[in-house]
Coordinates of C-alpha atoms in Angstrom, one line a residue:
X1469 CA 83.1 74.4 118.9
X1470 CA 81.6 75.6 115.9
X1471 CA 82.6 78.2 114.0
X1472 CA 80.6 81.0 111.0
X1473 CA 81.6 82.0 108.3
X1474 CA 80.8 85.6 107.7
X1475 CA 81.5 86.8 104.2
X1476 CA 82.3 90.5 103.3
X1477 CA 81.8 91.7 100.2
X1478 CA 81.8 95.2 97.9
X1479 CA 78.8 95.5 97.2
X1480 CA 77.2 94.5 100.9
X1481 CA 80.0 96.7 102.4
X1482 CA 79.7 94.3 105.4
X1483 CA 78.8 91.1 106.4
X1484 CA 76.7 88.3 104.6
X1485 CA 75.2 84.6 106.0
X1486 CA 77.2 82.2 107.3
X1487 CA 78.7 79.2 104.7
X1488 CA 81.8 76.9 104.7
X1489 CA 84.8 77.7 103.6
X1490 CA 86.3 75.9 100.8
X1491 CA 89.4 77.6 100.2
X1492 CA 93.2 77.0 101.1
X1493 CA 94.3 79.2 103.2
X1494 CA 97.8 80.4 104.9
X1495 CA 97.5 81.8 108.7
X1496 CA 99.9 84.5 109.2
X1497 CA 101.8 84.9 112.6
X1498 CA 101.2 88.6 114.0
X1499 CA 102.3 90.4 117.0
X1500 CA 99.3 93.1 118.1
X1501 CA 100.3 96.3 119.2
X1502 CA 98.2 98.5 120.7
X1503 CA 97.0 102.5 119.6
X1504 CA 95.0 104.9 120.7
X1505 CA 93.2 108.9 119.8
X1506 CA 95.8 109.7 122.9
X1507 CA 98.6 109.8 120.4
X1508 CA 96.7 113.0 118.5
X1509 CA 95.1 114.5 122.1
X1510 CA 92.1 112.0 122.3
X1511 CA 91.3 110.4 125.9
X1512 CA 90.0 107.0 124.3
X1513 CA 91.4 104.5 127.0
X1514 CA 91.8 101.0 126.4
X1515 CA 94.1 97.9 126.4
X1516 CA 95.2 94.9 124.3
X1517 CA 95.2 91.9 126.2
X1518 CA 96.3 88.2 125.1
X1519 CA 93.0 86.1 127.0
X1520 CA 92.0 82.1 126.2
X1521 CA 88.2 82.5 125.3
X1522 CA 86.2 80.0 124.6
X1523 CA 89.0 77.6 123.7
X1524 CA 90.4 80.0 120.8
X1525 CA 93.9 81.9 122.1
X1526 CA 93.0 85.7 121.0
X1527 CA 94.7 88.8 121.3
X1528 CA 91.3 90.8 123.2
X1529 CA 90.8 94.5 122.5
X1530 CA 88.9 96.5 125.4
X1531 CA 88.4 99.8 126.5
X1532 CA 86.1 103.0 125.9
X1533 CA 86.0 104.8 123.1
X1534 CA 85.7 108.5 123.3
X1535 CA 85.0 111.2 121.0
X1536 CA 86.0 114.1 123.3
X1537 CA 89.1 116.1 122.2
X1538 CA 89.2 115.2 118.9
X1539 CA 89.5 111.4 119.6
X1540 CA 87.3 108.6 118.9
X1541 CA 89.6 105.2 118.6
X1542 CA 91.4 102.6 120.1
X1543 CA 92.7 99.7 117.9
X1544 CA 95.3 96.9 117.5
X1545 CA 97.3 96.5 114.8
X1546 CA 100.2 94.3 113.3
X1547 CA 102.7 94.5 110.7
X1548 CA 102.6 91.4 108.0
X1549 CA 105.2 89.3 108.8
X1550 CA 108.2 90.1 106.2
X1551 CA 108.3 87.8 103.2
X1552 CA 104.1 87.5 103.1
X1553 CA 103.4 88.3 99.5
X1554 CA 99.4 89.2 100.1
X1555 CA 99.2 89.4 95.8
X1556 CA 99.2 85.2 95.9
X1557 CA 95.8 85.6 97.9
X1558 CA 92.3 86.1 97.1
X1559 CA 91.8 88.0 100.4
X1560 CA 91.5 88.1 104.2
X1561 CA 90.1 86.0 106.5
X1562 CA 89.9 86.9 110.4
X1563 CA 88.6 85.1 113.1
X1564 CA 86.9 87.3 116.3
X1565 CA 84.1 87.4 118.7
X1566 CA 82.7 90.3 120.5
X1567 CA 80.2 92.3 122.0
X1568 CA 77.9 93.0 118.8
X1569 CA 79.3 96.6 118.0
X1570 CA 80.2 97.7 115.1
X1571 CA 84.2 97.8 114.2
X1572 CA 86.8 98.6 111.7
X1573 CA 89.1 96.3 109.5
X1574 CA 91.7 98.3 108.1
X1575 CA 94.6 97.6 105.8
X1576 CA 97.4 99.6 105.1
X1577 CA 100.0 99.4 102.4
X1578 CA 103.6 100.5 101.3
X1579 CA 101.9 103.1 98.4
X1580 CA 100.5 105.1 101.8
X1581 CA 101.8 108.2 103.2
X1582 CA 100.0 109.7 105.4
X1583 CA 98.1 107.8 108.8
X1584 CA 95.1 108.8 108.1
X1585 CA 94.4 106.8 104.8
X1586 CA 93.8 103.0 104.7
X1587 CA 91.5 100.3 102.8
X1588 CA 88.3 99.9 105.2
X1589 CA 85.6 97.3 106.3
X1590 CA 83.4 98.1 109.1
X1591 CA 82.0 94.7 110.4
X1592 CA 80.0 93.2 113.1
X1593 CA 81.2 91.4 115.9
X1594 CA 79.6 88.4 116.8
X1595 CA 79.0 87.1 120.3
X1596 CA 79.7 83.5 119.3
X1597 CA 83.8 83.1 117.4
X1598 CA 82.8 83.6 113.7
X1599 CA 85.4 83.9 110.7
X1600 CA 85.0 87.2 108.8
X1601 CA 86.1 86.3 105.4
X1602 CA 86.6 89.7 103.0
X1603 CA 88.2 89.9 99.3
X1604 CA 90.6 92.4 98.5
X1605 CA 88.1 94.5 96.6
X1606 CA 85.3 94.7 99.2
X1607 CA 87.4 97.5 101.2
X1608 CA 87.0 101.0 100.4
X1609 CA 90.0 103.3 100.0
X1610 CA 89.9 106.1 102.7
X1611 CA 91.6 109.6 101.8
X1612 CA 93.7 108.1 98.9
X1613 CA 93.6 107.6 95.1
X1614 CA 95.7 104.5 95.3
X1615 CA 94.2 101.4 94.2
X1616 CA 95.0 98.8 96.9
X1617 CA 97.6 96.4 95.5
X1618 CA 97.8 93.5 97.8
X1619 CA 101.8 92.9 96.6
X1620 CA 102.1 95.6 99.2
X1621 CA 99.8 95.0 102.1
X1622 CA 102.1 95.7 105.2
X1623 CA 100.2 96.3 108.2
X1624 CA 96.4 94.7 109.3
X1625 CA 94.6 96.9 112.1
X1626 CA 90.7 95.9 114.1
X1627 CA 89.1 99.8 115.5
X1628 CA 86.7 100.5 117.4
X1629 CA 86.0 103.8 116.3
X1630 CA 83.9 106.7 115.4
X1631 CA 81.5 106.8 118.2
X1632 CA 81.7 106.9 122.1
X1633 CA 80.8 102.9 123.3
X1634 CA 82.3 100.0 125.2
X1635 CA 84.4 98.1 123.1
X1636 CA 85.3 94.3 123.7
X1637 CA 86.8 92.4 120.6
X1638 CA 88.9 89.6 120.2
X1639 CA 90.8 88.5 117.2
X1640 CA 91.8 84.7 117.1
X1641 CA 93.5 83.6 114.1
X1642 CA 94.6 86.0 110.7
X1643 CA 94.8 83.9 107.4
X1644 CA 95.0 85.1 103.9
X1645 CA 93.0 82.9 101.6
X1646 CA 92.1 82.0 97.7

């Protein structure tokens, strides 16, 4: 099977061509959960599933995304296993295939209060398993003044969000990389 590389970057705010990677890497061990708008009156519906595709164990994101009532997401989401000091690491490196919408990578970190703020990276997803590869600095900060500080990275989340579609994404392995 092969695998692309797809690199994100700050001033692309999304995805680049495919090259190798060169860099160590550590994979981390994360166990999805599952949210959705219904938790704020939404009526997004959806499910995380753990599915074998193409060879790759994934944990598989699916549903429909609705913006009626105020919604407009579903996601899945993990906390960083404890003892992962992110600050060591150059950045994020995911590895998913989809359906060829448009999703969200969002971080979240100790320094944030409120749910609504994060460090965001809308990307692609590719039909064929690809490896989005992002740097700390190519997310944007959302609704905070906090500069992210990957010392306290604590919780990675994949959204489909913002619009009403079909969402299928799959998320094989999670590694941080330099």
């Amino acid at each position: 099977m092969t695998r692309r590389t797809l690199l994100a970057s700050a001033a692309a705010s999304g995805l680049a061509s495919s090259l190798p990677a060169a860099e160590t890497s550590a994979s981390l061990a994360l166990h999805w959960g599952y949210v959705a708008d219904t938790v704020m009156g939404g009526v997004s519906t959806g499910r995380l599933t753990r599915a074998r595709l193409s060879g790759t164990e994934a944990a598989r994101l699916t549903g429909e995304v609705s913006t009626a009532n105020n919604g407009g997401f579903i996601q899945i989401a993990a906390d960083l296993p404890e003892g992962v000091d992110a600050a060591a690491w150059s950045g994020i490196e995911i590895d998913v295939i989809g359906n060829g919408e448009i999703y969200d990578l969002r971080l979240r970190t100790t320094a944030l209060t409120r749910p609504w703020q994060s460090y965001r990276l809308s990307f692609e997803a590719p039909s064929a398993w690809g490896t989005l590869r992002a740097s700390w600095d190519s997310f944007a900060a959302h609704r905070t003044s906090a500069p992210f500080d990957p010392a306290e990275l604590r919780r990675i989340g994949v959204l489909a969000i913002g619009r009403e579609f079909r969402a299928d994404i799959a998320v094989g392995a999670v590694r941080l990389w330099r």
